[in-house]
Coordinates of C-alpha atoms and ligand atoms in Angstrom, one line a residue:
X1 CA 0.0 0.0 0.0
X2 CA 1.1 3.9 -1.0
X3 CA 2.0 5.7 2.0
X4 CA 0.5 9.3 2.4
X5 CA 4.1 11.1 1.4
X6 CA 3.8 8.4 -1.9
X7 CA 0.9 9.9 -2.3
X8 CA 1.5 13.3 -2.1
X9 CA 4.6 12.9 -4.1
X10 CA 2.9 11.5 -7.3
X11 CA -0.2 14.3 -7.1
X12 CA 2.4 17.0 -6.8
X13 CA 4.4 15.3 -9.9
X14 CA 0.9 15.2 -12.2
X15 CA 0.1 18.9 -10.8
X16 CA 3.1 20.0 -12.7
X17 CA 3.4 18.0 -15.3
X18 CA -0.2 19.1 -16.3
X19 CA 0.2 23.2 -16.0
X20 CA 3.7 23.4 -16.7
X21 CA 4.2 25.5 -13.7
X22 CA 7.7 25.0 -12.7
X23 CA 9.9 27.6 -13.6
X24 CA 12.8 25.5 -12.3
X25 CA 13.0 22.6 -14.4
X26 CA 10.0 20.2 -14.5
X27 CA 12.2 17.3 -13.3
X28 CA 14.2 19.6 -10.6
X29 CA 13.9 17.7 -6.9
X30 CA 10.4 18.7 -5.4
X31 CA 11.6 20.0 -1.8
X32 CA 10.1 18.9 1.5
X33 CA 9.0 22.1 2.8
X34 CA 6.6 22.1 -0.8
X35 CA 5.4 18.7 -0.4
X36 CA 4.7 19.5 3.3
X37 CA 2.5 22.6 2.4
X38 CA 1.0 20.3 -0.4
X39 CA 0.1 16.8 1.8
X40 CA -1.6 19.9 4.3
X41 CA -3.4 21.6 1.8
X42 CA -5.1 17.8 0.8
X43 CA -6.4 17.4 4.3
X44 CA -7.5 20.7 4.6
X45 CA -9.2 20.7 0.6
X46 CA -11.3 17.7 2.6
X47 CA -12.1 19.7 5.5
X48 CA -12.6 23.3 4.4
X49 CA -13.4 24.6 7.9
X50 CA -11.3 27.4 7.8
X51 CA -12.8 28.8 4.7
X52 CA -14.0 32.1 5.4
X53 CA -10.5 33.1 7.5
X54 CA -8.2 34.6 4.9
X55 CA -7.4 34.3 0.8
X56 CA -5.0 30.9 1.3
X57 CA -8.4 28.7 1.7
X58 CA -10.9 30.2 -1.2
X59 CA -7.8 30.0 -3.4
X60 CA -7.1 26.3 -2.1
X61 CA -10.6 25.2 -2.9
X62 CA -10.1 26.0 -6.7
X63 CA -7.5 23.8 -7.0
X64 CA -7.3 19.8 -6.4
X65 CA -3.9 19.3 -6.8
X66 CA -0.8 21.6 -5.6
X67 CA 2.2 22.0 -7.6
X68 CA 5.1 24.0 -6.3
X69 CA 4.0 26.9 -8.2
X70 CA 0.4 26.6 -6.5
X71 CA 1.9 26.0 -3.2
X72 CA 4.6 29.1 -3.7
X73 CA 1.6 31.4 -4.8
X74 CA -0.4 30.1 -1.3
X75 CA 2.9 30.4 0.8
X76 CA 3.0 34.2 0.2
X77 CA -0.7 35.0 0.4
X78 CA -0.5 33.2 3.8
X79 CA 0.0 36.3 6.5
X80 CA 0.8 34.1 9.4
X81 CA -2.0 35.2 11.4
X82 CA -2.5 31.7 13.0
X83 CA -6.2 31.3 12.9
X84 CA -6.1 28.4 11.2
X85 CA -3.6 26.5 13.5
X86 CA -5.4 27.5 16.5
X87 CA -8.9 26.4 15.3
X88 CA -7.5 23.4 13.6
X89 CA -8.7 19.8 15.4
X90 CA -5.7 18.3 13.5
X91 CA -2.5 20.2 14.8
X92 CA -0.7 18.8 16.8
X93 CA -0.4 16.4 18.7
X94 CA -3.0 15.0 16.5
X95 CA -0.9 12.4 14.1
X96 CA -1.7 14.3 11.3
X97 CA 0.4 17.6 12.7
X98 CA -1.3 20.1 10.0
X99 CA 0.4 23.2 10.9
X100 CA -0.2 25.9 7.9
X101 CA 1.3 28.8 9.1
X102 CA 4.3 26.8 9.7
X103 CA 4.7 24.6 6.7
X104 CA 3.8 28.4 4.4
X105 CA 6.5 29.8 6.2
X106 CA 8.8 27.4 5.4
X107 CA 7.9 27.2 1.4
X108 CA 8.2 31.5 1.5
X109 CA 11.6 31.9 2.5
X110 CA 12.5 28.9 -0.1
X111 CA 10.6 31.3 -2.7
X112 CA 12.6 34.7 -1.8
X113 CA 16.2 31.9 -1.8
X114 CA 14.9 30.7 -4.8
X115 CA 13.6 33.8 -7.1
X116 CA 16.9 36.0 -5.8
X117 CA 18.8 38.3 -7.6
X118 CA 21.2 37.8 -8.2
X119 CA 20.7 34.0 -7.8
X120 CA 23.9 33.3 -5.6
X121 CA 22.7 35.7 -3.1
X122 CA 20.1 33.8 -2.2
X123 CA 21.5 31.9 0.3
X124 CA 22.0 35.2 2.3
X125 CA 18.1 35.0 3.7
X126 CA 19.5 32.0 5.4
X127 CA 22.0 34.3 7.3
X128 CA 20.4 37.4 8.2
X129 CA 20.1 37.3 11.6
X130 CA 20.7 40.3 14.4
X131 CA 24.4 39.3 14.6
X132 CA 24.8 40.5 10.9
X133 CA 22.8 43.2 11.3
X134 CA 24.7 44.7 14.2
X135 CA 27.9 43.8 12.6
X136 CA 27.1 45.8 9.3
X137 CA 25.7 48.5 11.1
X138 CA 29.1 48.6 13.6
X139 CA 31.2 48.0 10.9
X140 CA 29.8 50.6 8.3
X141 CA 29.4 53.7 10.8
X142 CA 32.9 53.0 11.9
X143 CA 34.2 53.0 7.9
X144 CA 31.9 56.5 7.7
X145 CA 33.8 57.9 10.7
X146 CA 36.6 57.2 9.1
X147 CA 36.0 58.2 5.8
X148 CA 34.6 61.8 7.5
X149 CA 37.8 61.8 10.0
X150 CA 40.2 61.2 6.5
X151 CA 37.7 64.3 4.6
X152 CA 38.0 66.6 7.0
X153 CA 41.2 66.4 8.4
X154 CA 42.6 69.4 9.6
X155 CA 39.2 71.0 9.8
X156 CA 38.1 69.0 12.1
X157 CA 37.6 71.6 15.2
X158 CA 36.3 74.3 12.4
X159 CA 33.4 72.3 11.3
X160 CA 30.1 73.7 11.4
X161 CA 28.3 71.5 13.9
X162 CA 24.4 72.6 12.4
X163 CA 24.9 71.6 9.0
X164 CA 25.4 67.9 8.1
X165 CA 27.2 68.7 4.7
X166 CA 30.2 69.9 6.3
X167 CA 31.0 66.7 7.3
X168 CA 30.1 65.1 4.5
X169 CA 29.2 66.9 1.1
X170 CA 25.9 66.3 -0.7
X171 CA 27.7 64.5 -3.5
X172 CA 29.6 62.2 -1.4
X173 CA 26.8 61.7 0.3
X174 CA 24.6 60.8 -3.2
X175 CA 27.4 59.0 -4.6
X176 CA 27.7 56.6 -1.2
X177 CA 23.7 55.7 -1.3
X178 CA 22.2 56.1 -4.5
X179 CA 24.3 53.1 -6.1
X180 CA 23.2 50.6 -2.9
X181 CA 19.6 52.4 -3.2
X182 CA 19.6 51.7 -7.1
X183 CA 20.8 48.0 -6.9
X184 CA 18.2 47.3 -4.1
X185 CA 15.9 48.3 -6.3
X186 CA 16.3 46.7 -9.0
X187 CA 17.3 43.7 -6.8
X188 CA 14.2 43.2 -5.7
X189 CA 12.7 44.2 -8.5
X190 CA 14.0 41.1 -10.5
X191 CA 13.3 38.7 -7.6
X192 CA 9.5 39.6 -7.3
X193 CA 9.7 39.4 -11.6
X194 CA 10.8 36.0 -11.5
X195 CA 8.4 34.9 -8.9
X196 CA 5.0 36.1 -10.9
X197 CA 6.4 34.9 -13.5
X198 CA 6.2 31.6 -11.6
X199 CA 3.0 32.2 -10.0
X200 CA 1.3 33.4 -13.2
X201 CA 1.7 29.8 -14.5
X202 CA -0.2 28.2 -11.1
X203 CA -3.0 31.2 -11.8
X204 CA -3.6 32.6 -14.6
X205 CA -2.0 34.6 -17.4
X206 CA -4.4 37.1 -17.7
X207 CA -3.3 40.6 -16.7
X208 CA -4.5 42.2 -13.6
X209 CA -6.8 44.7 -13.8
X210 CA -7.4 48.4 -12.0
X211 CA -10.1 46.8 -10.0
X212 CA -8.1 43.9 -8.8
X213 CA -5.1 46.0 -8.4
X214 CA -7.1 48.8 -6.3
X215 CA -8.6 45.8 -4.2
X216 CA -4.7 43.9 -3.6
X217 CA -3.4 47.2 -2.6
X218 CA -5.9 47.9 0.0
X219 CA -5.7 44.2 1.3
X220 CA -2.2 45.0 1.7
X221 CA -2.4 48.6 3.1
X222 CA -4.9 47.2 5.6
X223 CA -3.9 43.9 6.0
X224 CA -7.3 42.8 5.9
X225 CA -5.7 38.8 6.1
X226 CA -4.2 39.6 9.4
X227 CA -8.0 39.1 11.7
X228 CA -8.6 35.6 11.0
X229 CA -11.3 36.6 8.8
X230 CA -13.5 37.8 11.8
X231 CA -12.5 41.1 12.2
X232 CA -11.3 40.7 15.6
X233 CA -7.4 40.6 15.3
X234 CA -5.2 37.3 14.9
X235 CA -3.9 34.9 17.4
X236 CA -0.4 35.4 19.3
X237 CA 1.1 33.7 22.1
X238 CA -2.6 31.7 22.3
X239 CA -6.4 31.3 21.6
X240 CA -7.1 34.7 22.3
X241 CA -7.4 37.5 19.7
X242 CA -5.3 40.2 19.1
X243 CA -5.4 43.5 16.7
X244 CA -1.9 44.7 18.2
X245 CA -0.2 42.8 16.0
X246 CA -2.0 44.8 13.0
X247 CA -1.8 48.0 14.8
X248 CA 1.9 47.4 15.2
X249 CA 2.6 46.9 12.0
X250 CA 0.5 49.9 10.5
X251 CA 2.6 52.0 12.5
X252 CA 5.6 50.3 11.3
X253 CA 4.6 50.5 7.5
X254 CA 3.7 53.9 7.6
X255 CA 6.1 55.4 10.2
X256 CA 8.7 53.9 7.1
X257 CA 6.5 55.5 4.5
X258 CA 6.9 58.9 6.2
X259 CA 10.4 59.0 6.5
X260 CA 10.8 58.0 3.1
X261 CA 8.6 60.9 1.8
X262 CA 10.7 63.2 4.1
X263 CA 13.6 62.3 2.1
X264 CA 12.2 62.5 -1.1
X265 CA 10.3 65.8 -0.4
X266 CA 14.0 67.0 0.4
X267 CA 15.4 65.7 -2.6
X268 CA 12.9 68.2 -4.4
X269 CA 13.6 70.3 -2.8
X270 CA 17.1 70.4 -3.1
X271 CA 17.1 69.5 -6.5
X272 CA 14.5 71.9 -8.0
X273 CA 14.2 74.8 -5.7
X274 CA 17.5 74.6 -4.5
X275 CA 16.8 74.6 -0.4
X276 CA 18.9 72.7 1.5
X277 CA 19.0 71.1 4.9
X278 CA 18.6 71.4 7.9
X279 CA 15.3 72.8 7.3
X280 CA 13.5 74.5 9.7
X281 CA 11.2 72.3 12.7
X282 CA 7.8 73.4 10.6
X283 CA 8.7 72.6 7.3
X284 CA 7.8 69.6 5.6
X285 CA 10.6 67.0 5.4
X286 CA 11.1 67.5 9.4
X287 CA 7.2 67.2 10.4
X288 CA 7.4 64.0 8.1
X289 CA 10.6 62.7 9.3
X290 CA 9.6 63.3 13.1
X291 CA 6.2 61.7 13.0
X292 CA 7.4 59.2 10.7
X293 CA 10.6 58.4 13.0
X294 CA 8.4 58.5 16.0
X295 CA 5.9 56.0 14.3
X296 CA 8.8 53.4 13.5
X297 CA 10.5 53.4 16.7
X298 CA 6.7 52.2 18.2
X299 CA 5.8 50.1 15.8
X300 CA 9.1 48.0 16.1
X301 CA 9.1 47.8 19.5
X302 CA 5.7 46.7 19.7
X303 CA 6.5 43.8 17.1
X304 CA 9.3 42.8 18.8
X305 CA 7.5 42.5 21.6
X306 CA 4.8 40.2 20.0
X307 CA 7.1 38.3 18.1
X308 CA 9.0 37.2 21.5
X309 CA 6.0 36.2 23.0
X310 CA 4.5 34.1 19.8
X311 CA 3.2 31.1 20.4
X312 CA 6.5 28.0 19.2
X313 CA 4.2 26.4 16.9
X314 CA 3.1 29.3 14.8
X315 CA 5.2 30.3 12.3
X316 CA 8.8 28.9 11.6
X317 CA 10.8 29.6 14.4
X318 CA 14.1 29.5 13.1
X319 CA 13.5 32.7 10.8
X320 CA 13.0 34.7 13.8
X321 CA 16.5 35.9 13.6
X322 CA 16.0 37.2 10.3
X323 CA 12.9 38.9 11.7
X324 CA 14.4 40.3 14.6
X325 CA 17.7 41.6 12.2
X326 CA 15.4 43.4 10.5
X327 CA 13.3 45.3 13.0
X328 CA 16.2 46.1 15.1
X329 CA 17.7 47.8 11.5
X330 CA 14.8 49.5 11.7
X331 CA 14.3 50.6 15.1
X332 CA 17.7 51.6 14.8
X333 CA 17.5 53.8 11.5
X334 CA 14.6 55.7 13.2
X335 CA 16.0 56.2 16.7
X336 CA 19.2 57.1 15.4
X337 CA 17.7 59.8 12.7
X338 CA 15.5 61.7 15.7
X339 CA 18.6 61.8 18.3
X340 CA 20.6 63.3 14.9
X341 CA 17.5 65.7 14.2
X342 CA 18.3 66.8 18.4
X343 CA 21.8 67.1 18.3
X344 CA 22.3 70.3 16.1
X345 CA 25.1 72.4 17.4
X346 CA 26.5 69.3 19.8
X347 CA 29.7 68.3 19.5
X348 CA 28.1 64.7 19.1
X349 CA 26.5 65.2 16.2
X350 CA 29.5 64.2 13.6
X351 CA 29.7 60.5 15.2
X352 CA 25.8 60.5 15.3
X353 CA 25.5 61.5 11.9
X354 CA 28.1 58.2 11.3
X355 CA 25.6 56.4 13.2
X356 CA 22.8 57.1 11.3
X357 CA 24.6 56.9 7.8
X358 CA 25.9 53.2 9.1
X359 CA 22.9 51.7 10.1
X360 CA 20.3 53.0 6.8
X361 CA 23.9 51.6 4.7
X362 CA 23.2 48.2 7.0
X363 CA 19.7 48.3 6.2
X364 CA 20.0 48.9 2.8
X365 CA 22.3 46.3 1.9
X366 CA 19.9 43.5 3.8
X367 CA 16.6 44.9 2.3
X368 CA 16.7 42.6 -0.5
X369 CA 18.1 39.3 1.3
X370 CA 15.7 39.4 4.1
X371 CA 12.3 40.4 5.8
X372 CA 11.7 43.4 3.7
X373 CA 10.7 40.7 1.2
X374 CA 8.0 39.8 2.4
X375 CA 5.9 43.3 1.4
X376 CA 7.3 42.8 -2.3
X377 CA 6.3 39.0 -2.1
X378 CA 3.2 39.1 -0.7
X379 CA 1.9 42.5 -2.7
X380 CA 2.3 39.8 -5.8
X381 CA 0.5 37.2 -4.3
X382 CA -2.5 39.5 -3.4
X383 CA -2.6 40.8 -7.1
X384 CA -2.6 37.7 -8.6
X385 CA -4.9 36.6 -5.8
X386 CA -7.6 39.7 -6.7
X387 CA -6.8 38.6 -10.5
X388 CA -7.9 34.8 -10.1
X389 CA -10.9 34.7 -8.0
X390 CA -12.6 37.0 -10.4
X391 CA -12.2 34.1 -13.1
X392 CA -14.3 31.4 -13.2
X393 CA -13.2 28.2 -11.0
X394 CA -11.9 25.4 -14.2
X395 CA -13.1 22.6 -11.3
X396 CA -16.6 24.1 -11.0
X397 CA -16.3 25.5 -7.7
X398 CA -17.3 29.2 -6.3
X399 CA -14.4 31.3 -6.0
X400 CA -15.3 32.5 -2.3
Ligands
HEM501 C1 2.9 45.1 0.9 C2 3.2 45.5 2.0 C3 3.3 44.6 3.3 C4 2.5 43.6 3.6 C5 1.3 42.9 2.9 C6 3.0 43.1 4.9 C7 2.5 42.0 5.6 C8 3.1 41.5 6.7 C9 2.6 40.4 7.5 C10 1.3 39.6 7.1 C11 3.4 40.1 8.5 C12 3.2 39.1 9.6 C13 3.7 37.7 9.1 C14 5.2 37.6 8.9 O1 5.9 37.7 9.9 O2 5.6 37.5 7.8 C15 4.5 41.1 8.4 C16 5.5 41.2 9.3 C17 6.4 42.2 9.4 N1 6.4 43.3 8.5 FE1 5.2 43.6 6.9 N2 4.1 43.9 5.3 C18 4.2 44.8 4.3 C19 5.2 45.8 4.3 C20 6.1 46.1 5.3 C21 7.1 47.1 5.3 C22 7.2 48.2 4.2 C23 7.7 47.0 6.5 C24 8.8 47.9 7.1 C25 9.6 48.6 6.4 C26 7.2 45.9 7.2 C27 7.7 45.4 8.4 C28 7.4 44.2 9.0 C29 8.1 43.6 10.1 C30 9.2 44.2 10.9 C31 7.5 42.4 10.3 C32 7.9 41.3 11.4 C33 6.9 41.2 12.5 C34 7.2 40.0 13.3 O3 8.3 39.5 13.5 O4 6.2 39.5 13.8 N3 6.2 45.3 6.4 N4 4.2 41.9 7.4
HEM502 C1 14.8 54.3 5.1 C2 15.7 55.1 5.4 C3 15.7 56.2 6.4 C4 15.0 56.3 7.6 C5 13.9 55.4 8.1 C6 15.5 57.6 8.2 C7 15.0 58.1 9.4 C8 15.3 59.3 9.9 C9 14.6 60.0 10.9 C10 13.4 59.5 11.7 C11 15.2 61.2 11.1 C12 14.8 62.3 12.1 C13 13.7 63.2 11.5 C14 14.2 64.2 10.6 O1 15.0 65.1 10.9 O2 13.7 64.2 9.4 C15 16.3 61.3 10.2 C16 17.1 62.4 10.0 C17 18.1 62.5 9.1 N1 18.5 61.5 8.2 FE1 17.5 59.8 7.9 N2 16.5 58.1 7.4 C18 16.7 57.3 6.3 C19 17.5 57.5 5.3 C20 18.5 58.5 5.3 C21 19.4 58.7 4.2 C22 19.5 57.7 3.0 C23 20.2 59.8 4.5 C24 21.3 60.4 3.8 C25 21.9 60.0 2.7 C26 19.7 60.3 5.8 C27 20.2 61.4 6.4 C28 19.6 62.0 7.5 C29 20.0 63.3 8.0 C30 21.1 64.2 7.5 C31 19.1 63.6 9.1 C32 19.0 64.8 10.0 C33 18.0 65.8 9.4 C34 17.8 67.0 10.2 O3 18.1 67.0 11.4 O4 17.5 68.1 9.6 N3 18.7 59.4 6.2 N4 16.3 60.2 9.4
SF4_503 S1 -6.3 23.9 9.1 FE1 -7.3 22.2 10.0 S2 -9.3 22.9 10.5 FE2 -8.5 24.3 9.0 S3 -9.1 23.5 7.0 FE3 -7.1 22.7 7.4 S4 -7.5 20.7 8.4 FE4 -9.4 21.9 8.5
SF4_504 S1 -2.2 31.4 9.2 FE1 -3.8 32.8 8.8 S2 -3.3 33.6 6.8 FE2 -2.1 31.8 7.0 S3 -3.4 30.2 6.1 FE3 -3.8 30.2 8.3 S4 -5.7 31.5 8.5 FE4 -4.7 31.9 6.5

């Protein structure tokens, strides 16, 4: 008699030998974490109890069989809000140990390894812990201190302690960040191309539409998959509902939004009317930065918080240092850029400036090998999410 992992094997072998789904080679090695999420999403195709609690299940029940296409497209619309592990009468202990938000974790960090740019790079998610992130961020502000200590030289007791451009020049600054900021970009960029590419074959082909792009963008400015599709918040360290975990995150996203737009509004206007910093406490670029940095700090510490005290089933434990790299980078960029925005006129302002340079340089250069991922990752997923259910089902079923 077929075992169950027999089983699963050969469905996930016809799955893509039918659609053609694999952008790695057809006959490449299906990997474990894949075949996990696939045996899972069997069982829970039988079951169907947790239809109604986020866009992994109504996109399940349109398929009977999961590639590793299907399953990578599920992974990242999964948001690990653990509804489904906490309601589910056959996690564990139970001997068939279905664990979704584990087993989706697991199959999303193989995606960002496996759709990096470039390719050998990939193995870097693997690494990025708070260890690396400390050491870049040590190792880069003390290379910027250096670098200022070499530029300025004699001057050193003459600088002008208000104006960050007299330690470093606007152009050095432009030519230290925009090549790191450029190749993140277009880092990512190609990692999130390769996925849809790969996902597109699991979904459809058809191009999203306005309407479905509107509708991904506010599932993801929202995260309306976070609340266990009740409305009432997700699950943490237990059975109990939470919405910190969302409210956390909002003030994460958009405390990050905000000091982005602080810099860009002072790249205007530098650029095209020709004002440059430090700007006044009521202009623009400082309101934004402020409230933005005062939004990030929060917001990380309250994740950090929640992620400490998750529960050891949910999720895949062993990426919480890449989790925990990452919001420390961030907590770090923000708390770093207020005490700089305090410490005009102090004589502490030239190493704090270093600081600050260091750890955005540190946080930067991980962007594309780490957590920040997941926004990229997961924005794709919800478009071609938004795109697919408004097709109709090819195995008869409602799309919701
Ligand atoms: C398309 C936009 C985004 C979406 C849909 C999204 C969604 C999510 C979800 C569902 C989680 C919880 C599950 C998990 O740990 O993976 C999460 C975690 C996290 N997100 Fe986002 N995110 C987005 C953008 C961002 C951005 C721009 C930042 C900050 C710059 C950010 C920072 C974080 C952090 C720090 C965590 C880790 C929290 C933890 O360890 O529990 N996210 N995000
Ligand atoms: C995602 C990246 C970044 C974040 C989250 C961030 C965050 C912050 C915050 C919260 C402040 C204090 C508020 C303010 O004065 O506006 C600040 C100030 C500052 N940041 Fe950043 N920053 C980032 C990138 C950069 C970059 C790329 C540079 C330079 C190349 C930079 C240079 C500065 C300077 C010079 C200040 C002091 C501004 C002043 O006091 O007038 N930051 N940053
Ligand atoms: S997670 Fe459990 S309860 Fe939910 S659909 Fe799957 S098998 Fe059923
Ligand atoms: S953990 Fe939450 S988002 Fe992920 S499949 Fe379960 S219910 Fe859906």
């Amino acid at each position: 008699m077929q075992t169950l992992d027999q089983l699963t094997r050969e469905a996930v072998a016809l799955a893509n030998a039918e659609n053609k789904h694999n952008i790695p080679p057809q006959d490449a090695p299906l990997s474990d974490s894949v075949l996990e999420v696939s045996r899972q999403m069997m069982i829970c195709n039988s079951c169907r109890y947790c239809e109604g609690f986020c866009a992994v299940f109504p996109a399940m029940t349109r398929r009977l069989e999961f590639g590793s296409s299907d399953v990578h497209y599920l992974a990242n619309l999964c948001h690990n809000c653990g509804a489904c592990l906490h309601a589910c009468q056959y996690a564990p202990p139970h001997e068939f140990k279905i664990n979704v938000p584990k087993a989706m974790a697991q199959v999303r960090i193989d995606t960002y390894t496996a759709y990096a740019w470039p390719a050998r790079f990939g193995v870097l998610y693997k690494n990025n812990g708070l260890w690396i992130a400390m050491a870049l961020a040590i190792g880069l502000t003390l290379f910027l201190q250096m670098t200022a200590n070499f530029l300025n030289g004699a001057n050193a007791l003459s600088l002008d302690l208000s104006n960050f451009y007299s330690i470093y020049p606007h152009n050095t600054l432009v030519s230290l960040f925009l090549p790191i900021f450029a190749f993140v970009t277009f880092s990512l960029f190609m990692g999130v191309r390769h996925f849809l590419g790969d996902i597109k074959q699991a979904t459809s082909k058809e191009s999203a539409t306005g309407v479905a792009l509107t509708e991904a963008a506010e599932n993801a400015l929202t995260l309306k998959y976070l609340d266990g599709g009740h409305g009432d918040g997700c699950n943490n360290e237990d059975d109990g509902f939470t919405k910190f975990r969302k409210y956390f995150h909002h003030l994460t996203f958009y405390g990050f939004m905000l000091c982005f737009s602080a810099t860009s509004v002072a790249t205007i206007y530098h650029y095209l009317f020709g004002w440059e910093a430090p700007y006044a406490w009521n202009s623009l670029p400082k309101a934004l930065g402020i409230s933005g940095g005062i939004s990030l700090a929060l917001g990380c510490i309250g994740l950090l918080y929640l992620n400490l005290k998750r529960h050891p089933l949910h999720g895949d434990p062993s990426q919480k240092p890449m989790d925990i790299g990452f919001i420390f980078l961030l907590f770090m960029t923000s708390t770093t850029g207020l005490l700089l925005a305090f410490s005009h006129q102090s004589t502490s302002m030239p190493l704090l400036l270093s600081l600050h340079l260091g750890v955005v340089m540190a946080l930067f250069i991980t962007l594309p090998y780490g957590k920040f991922a997941h926004a990229a990752f997961r924005l794709a997923a919800l478009i071609r999410f938004q795109t697919e259910r408004r097709l109709p089902s090819n195995i008869g079923l409602s799309a919701e």
